[in-house]
Amino acid sequence: MSHAAHPARPATSSSRSIMVWRLLSALALLAMGGIHLYLVLTSTGGVLGMLFVLNAIGGLVLAIAITVLQGRLLQVATVLGLLFMAGTLAALVVALTVGLFGIESSLDYALAPTTLVVETAGTVVLLITTVLVLRR
């Protein structure tokens, strides 16, 4: 009995769209992590600096995961990426308003406005990506 080779299925418009959103999500996570790493290398030390290093590592790991994983693991990665980005944004907003861990920040702090924009946009992008991946 001979088995006929199955031709590769062409990517559908939907799967291409999801891949674009996955790549945008990965870029947002890398941008967020990159900002935090830059701040550690140029101005932020101590406990906050260590938290920023962990943020950069987390952003890199999640960006890779969202780019390469499939199926259920991709769903987990997008949800975690969304929670990570939204949590980082929430921490920044709290630091800018009432202070966080005894640290008060302001929009005059290096890259604070840029970080606010990147993390807000990243949260929206990751929300869309998560919804698309979970619907599949």
PDB file of C-alpha atoms in Angstrom:
ATOM      1  CA  MET A   1       0.000   0.000   0.000  1.00  0.00           C
ATOM      2  CA  SER A   2       1.471   3.291  -1.016  1.00  0.00           C
ATOM      3  CA  HIS A   3       1.017   6.485   0.951  1.00  0.00           C
ATOM      4  CA  ALA A   4       0.587   9.602  -1.137  1.00  0.00           C
ATOM      5  CA  ALA A   5       2.466  12.616   0.112  1.00  0.00           C
ATOM      6  CA  HIS A   6       0.246  15.311   1.466  1.00  0.00           C
ATOM      7  CA  PRO A   7       1.059  18.717   0.044  1.00  0.00           C
ATOM      8  CA  ALA A   8       1.809  21.391   2.585  1.00  0.00           C
ATOM      9  CA  ARG A   9      -1.269  23.396   3.358  1.00  0.00           C
ATOM     10  CA  PRO A  10      -0.861  27.024   2.310  1.00  0.00           C
ATOM     11  CA  ALA A  11      -1.074  29.526   5.118  1.00  0.00           C
ATOM     12  CA  THR A  12      -4.514  31.003   5.401  1.00  0.00           C
ATOM     13  CA  SER A  13      -5.172  34.689   5.738  1.00  0.00           C
ATOM     14  CA  SER A  14      -6.214  34.076   9.348  1.00  0.00           C
ATOM     15  CA  SER A  15      -3.009  32.248  10.288  1.00  0.00           C
ATOM     16  CA  ARG A  16      -0.897  34.944   8.600  1.00  0.00           C
ATOM     17  CA  SER A  17      -2.790  37.602  10.551  1.00  0.00           C
ATOM     18  CA  ILE A  18      -2.214  35.764  13.815  1.00  0.00           C
ATOM     19  CA  MET A  19       1.500  35.445  13.009  1.00  0.00           C
ATOM     20  CA  VAL A  20       1.699  39.216  12.443  1.00  0.00           C
ATOM     21  CA  TRP A  21       0.054  39.828  15.836  1.00  0.00           C
ATOM     22  CA  ARG A  22       2.412  37.316  17.452  1.00  0.00           C
ATOM     23  CA  LEU A  23       5.412  39.140  15.988  1.00  0.00           C
ATOM     24  CA  LEU A  24       4.036  42.520  17.118  1.00  0.00           C
ATOM     25  CA  SER A  25       3.557  41.067  20.607  1.00  0.00           C
ATOM     26  CA  ALA A  26       7.125  39.771  20.651  1.00  0.00           C
ATOM     27  CA  LEU A  27       8.423  43.174  19.542  1.00  0.00           C
ATOM     28  CA  ALA A  28       6.423  44.913  22.274  1.00  0.00           C
ATOM     29  CA  LEU A  29       7.832  42.557  24.915  1.00  0.00           C
ATOM     30  CA  LEU A  30      11.363  43.082  23.585  1.00  0.00           C
ATOM     31  CA  ALA A  31      10.897  46.857  23.571  1.00  0.00           C
ATOM     32  CA  MET A  32       9.641  46.839  27.158  1.00  0.00           C
ATOM     33  CA  GLY A  33      12.473  44.593  28.303  1.00  0.00           C
ATOM     34  CA  GLY A  34      15.003  46.619  26.317  1.00  0.00           C
ATOM     35  CA  ILE A  35      13.927  49.852  27.984  1.00  0.00           C
ATOM     36  CA  HIS A  36      14.336  48.285  31.418  1.00  0.00           C
ATOM     37  CA  LEU A  37      17.741  46.839  30.540  1.00  0.00           C
ATOM     38  CA  TYR A  38      18.877  50.217  29.177  1.00  0.00           C
ATOM     39  CA  LEU A  39      17.813  51.882  32.428  1.00  0.00           C
ATOM     40  CA  VAL A  40      19.828  49.347  34.439  1.00  0.00           C
ATOM     41  CA  LEU A  41      22.900  49.916  32.286  1.00  0.00           C
ATOM     42  CA  THR A  42      22.650  53.711  32.436  1.00  0.00           C
ATOM     43  CA  SER A  43      21.035  54.832  35.669  1.00  0.00           C
ATOM     44  CA  THR A  44      19.047  52.394  37.802  1.00  0.00           C
ATOM     45  CA  GLY A  45      20.656  50.208  40.440  1.00  0.00           C
ATOM     46  CA  GLY A  46      19.800  48.509  43.694  1.00  0.00           C
ATOM     47  CA  VAL A  47      16.670  46.457  44.148  1.00  0.00           C
ATOM     48  CA  LEU A  48      14.856  48.357  41.401  1.00  0.00           C
ATOM     49  CA  GLY A  49      17.724  47.634  39.015  1.00  0.00           C
ATOM     50  CA  MET A  50      17.496  43.914  39.804  1.00  0.00           C
ATOM     51  CA  LEU A  51      13.758  43.977  39.171  1.00  0.00           C
ATOM     52  CA  PHE A  52      14.434  45.724  35.843  1.00  0.00           C
ATOM     53  CA  VAL A  53      16.923  42.982  34.890  1.00  0.00           C
ATOM     54  CA  LEU A  54      14.285  40.342  35.685  1.00  0.00           C
ATOM     55  CA  ASN A  55      11.803  42.318  33.582  1.00  0.00           C
ATOM     56  CA  ALA A  56      14.218  42.301  30.632  1.00  0.00           C
ATOM     57  CA  ILE A  57      14.790  38.544  30.965  1.00  0.00           C
ATOM     58  CA  GLY A  58      11.061  37.867  31.276  1.00  0.00           C
ATOM     59  CA  GLY A  59      10.317  39.987  28.223  1.00  0.00           C
ATOM     60  CA  LEU A  60      12.919  38.100  26.177  1.00  0.00           C
ATOM     61  CA  VAL A  61      11.705  34.660  27.267  1.00  0.00           C
ATOM     62  CA  LEU A  62       8.061  35.507  26.576  1.00  0.00           C
ATOM     63  CA  ALA A  63       8.890  37.088  23.200  1.00  0.00           C
ATOM     64  CA  ILE A  64      10.672  33.901  22.138  1.00  0.00           C
ATOM     65  CA  ALA A  65       7.829  31.734  23.464  1.00  0.00           C
ATOM     66  CA  ILE A  66       5.136  33.703  21.617  1.00  0.00           C
ATOM     67  CA  THR A  67       7.166  33.474  18.418  1.00  0.00           C
ATOM     68  CA  VAL A  68       8.007  29.750  18.425  1.00  0.00           C
ATOM     69  CA  LEU A  69       5.347  27.867  20.406  1.00  0.00           C
ATOM     70  CA  GLN A  70       2.170  26.321  18.993  1.00  0.00           C
ATOM     71  CA  GLY A  71      -1.129  25.023  20.330  1.00  0.00           C
ATOM     72  CA  ARG A  72      -1.846  25.037  24.046  1.00  0.00           C
ATOM     73  CA  LEU A  73       1.659  26.273  24.936  1.00  0.00           C
ATOM     74  CA  LEU A  74       1.179  29.285  22.656  1.00  0.00           C
ATOM     75  CA  GLN A  75      -2.083  30.048  24.435  1.00  0.00           C
ATOM     76  CA  VAL A  76      -0.306  29.920  27.796  1.00  0.00           C
ATOM     77  CA  ALA A  77       2.541  32.111  26.491  1.00  0.00           C
ATOM     78  CA  THR A  78       0.204  34.802  25.134  1.00  0.00           C
ATOM     79  CA  VAL A  79      -1.800  34.933  28.368  1.00  0.00           C
ATOM     80  CA  LEU A  80       1.416  35.168  30.400  1.00  0.00           C
ATOM     81  CA  GLY A  81       2.775  37.825  28.037  1.00  0.00           C
ATOM     82  CA  LEU A  82      -0.403  39.877  28.433  1.00  0.00           C
ATOM     83  CA  LEU A  83      -0.345  39.568  32.221  1.00  0.00           C
ATOM     84  CA  PHE A  84       3.370  40.426  32.308  1.00  0.00           C
ATOM     85  CA  MET A  85       2.961  43.535  30.140  1.00  0.00           C
ATOM     86  CA  ALA A  86      -0.190  44.709  31.930  1.00  0.00           C
ATOM     87  CA  GLY A  87       1.442  44.087  35.315  1.00  0.00           C
ATOM     88  CA  THR A  88       4.508  46.068  34.338  1.00  0.00           C
ATOM     89  CA  LEU A  89       2.285  48.903  33.112  1.00  0.00           C
ATOM     90  CA  ALA A  90       0.291  48.803  36.358  1.00  0.00           C
ATOM     91  CA  ALA A  91       3.521  48.943  38.395  1.00  0.00           C
ATOM     92  CA  LEU A  92       4.653  52.005  36.425  1.00  0.00           C
ATOM     93  CA  VAL A  93       1.305  53.750  36.918  1.00  0.00           C
ATOM     94  CA  VAL A  94       1.392  53.022  40.661  1.00  0.00           C
ATOM     95  CA  ALA A  95       5.007  54.269  40.882  1.00  0.00           C
ATOM     96  CA  LEU A  96       3.997  57.452  39.044  1.00  0.00           C
ATOM     97  CA  THR A  97       0.980  58.108  41.263  1.00  0.00           C
ATOM     98  CA  VAL A  98       1.378  56.856  44.835  1.00  0.00           C
ATOM     99  CA  GLY A  99       4.746  55.130  44.796  1.00  0.00           C
ATOM    100  CA  LEU A 100       5.743  51.484  44.704  1.00  0.00           C
ATOM    101  CA  PHE A 101       8.005  49.745  47.253  1.00  0.00           C
ATOM    102  CA  GLY A 102       8.816  53.173  48.668  1.00  0.00           C
ATOM    103  CA  ILE A 103       9.888  54.433  45.242  1.00  0.00           C
ATOM    104  CA  GLU A 104       8.098  57.341  43.668  1.00  0.00           C
ATOM    105  CA  SER A 105       8.658  58.113  40.020  1.00  0.00           C
ATOM    106  CA  SER A 106       7.648  60.933  37.734  1.00  0.00           C
ATOM    107  CA  LEU A 107       7.314  61.527  34.040  1.00  0.00           C
ATOM    108  CA  ASP A 108      10.612  63.420  34.305  1.00  0.00           C
ATOM    109  CA  TYR A 109      12.414  60.132  35.039  1.00  0.00           C
ATOM    110  CA  ALA A 110      14.467  58.793  32.117  1.00  0.00           C
ATOM    111  CA  LEU A 111      12.223  57.145  29.528  1.00  0.00           C
ATOM    112  CA  ALA A 112       9.111  57.178  31.758  1.00  0.00           C
ATOM    113  CA  PRO A 113       6.849  58.701  29.057  1.00  0.00           C
ATOM    114  CA  THR A 114       8.262  56.340  26.414  1.00  0.00           C
ATOM    115  CA  THR A 115       7.775  53.360  28.711  1.00  0.00           C
ATOM    116  CA  LEU A 116       4.195  54.415  29.408  1.00  0.00           C
ATOM    117  CA  VAL A 117       3.446  54.501  25.660  1.00  0.00           C
ATOM    118  CA  VAL A 118       5.277  51.243  24.879  1.00  0.00           C
ATOM    119  CA  GLU A 119       3.612  49.341  27.706  1.00  0.00           C
ATOM    120  CA  THR A 120       0.140  50.711  26.944  1.00  0.00           C
ATOM    121  CA  ALA A 121       0.449  49.845  23.252  1.00  0.00           C
ATOM    122  CA  GLY A 122       2.013  46.491  24.153  1.00  0.00           C
ATOM    123  CA  THR A 123      -0.873  45.639  26.456  1.00  0.00           C
ATOM    124  CA  VAL A 124      -3.369  46.352  23.662  1.00  0.00           C
ATOM    125  CA  VAL A 125      -1.350  44.335  21.117  1.00  0.00           C
ATOM    126  CA  LEU A 126      -0.990  41.402  23.518  1.00  0.00           C
ATOM    127  CA  LEU A 127      -4.704  41.531  24.345  1.00  0.00           C
ATOM    128  CA  ILE A 128      -5.586  41.253  20.650  1.00  0.00           C
ATOM    129  CA  THR A 129      -3.029  38.473  20.132  1.00  0.00           C
ATOM    130  CA  THR A 130      -4.328  36.546  23.129  1.00  0.00           C
ATOM    131  CA  VAL A 131      -7.920  36.768  21.935  1.00  0.00           C
ATOM    132  CA  LEU A 132      -6.957  35.609  18.431  1.00  0.00           C
ATOM    133  CA  VAL A 133      -4.859  32.713  19.716  1.00  0.00           C
ATOM    134  CA  LEU A 134      -7.512  31.569  22.202  1.00  0.00           C
ATOM    135  CA  ARG A 135     -10.226  31.634  19.511  1.00  0.00           C
ATOM    136  CA  ARG A 136      -8.286  29.295  17.230  1.00  0.00           C
TER     137      ARG A 136
END
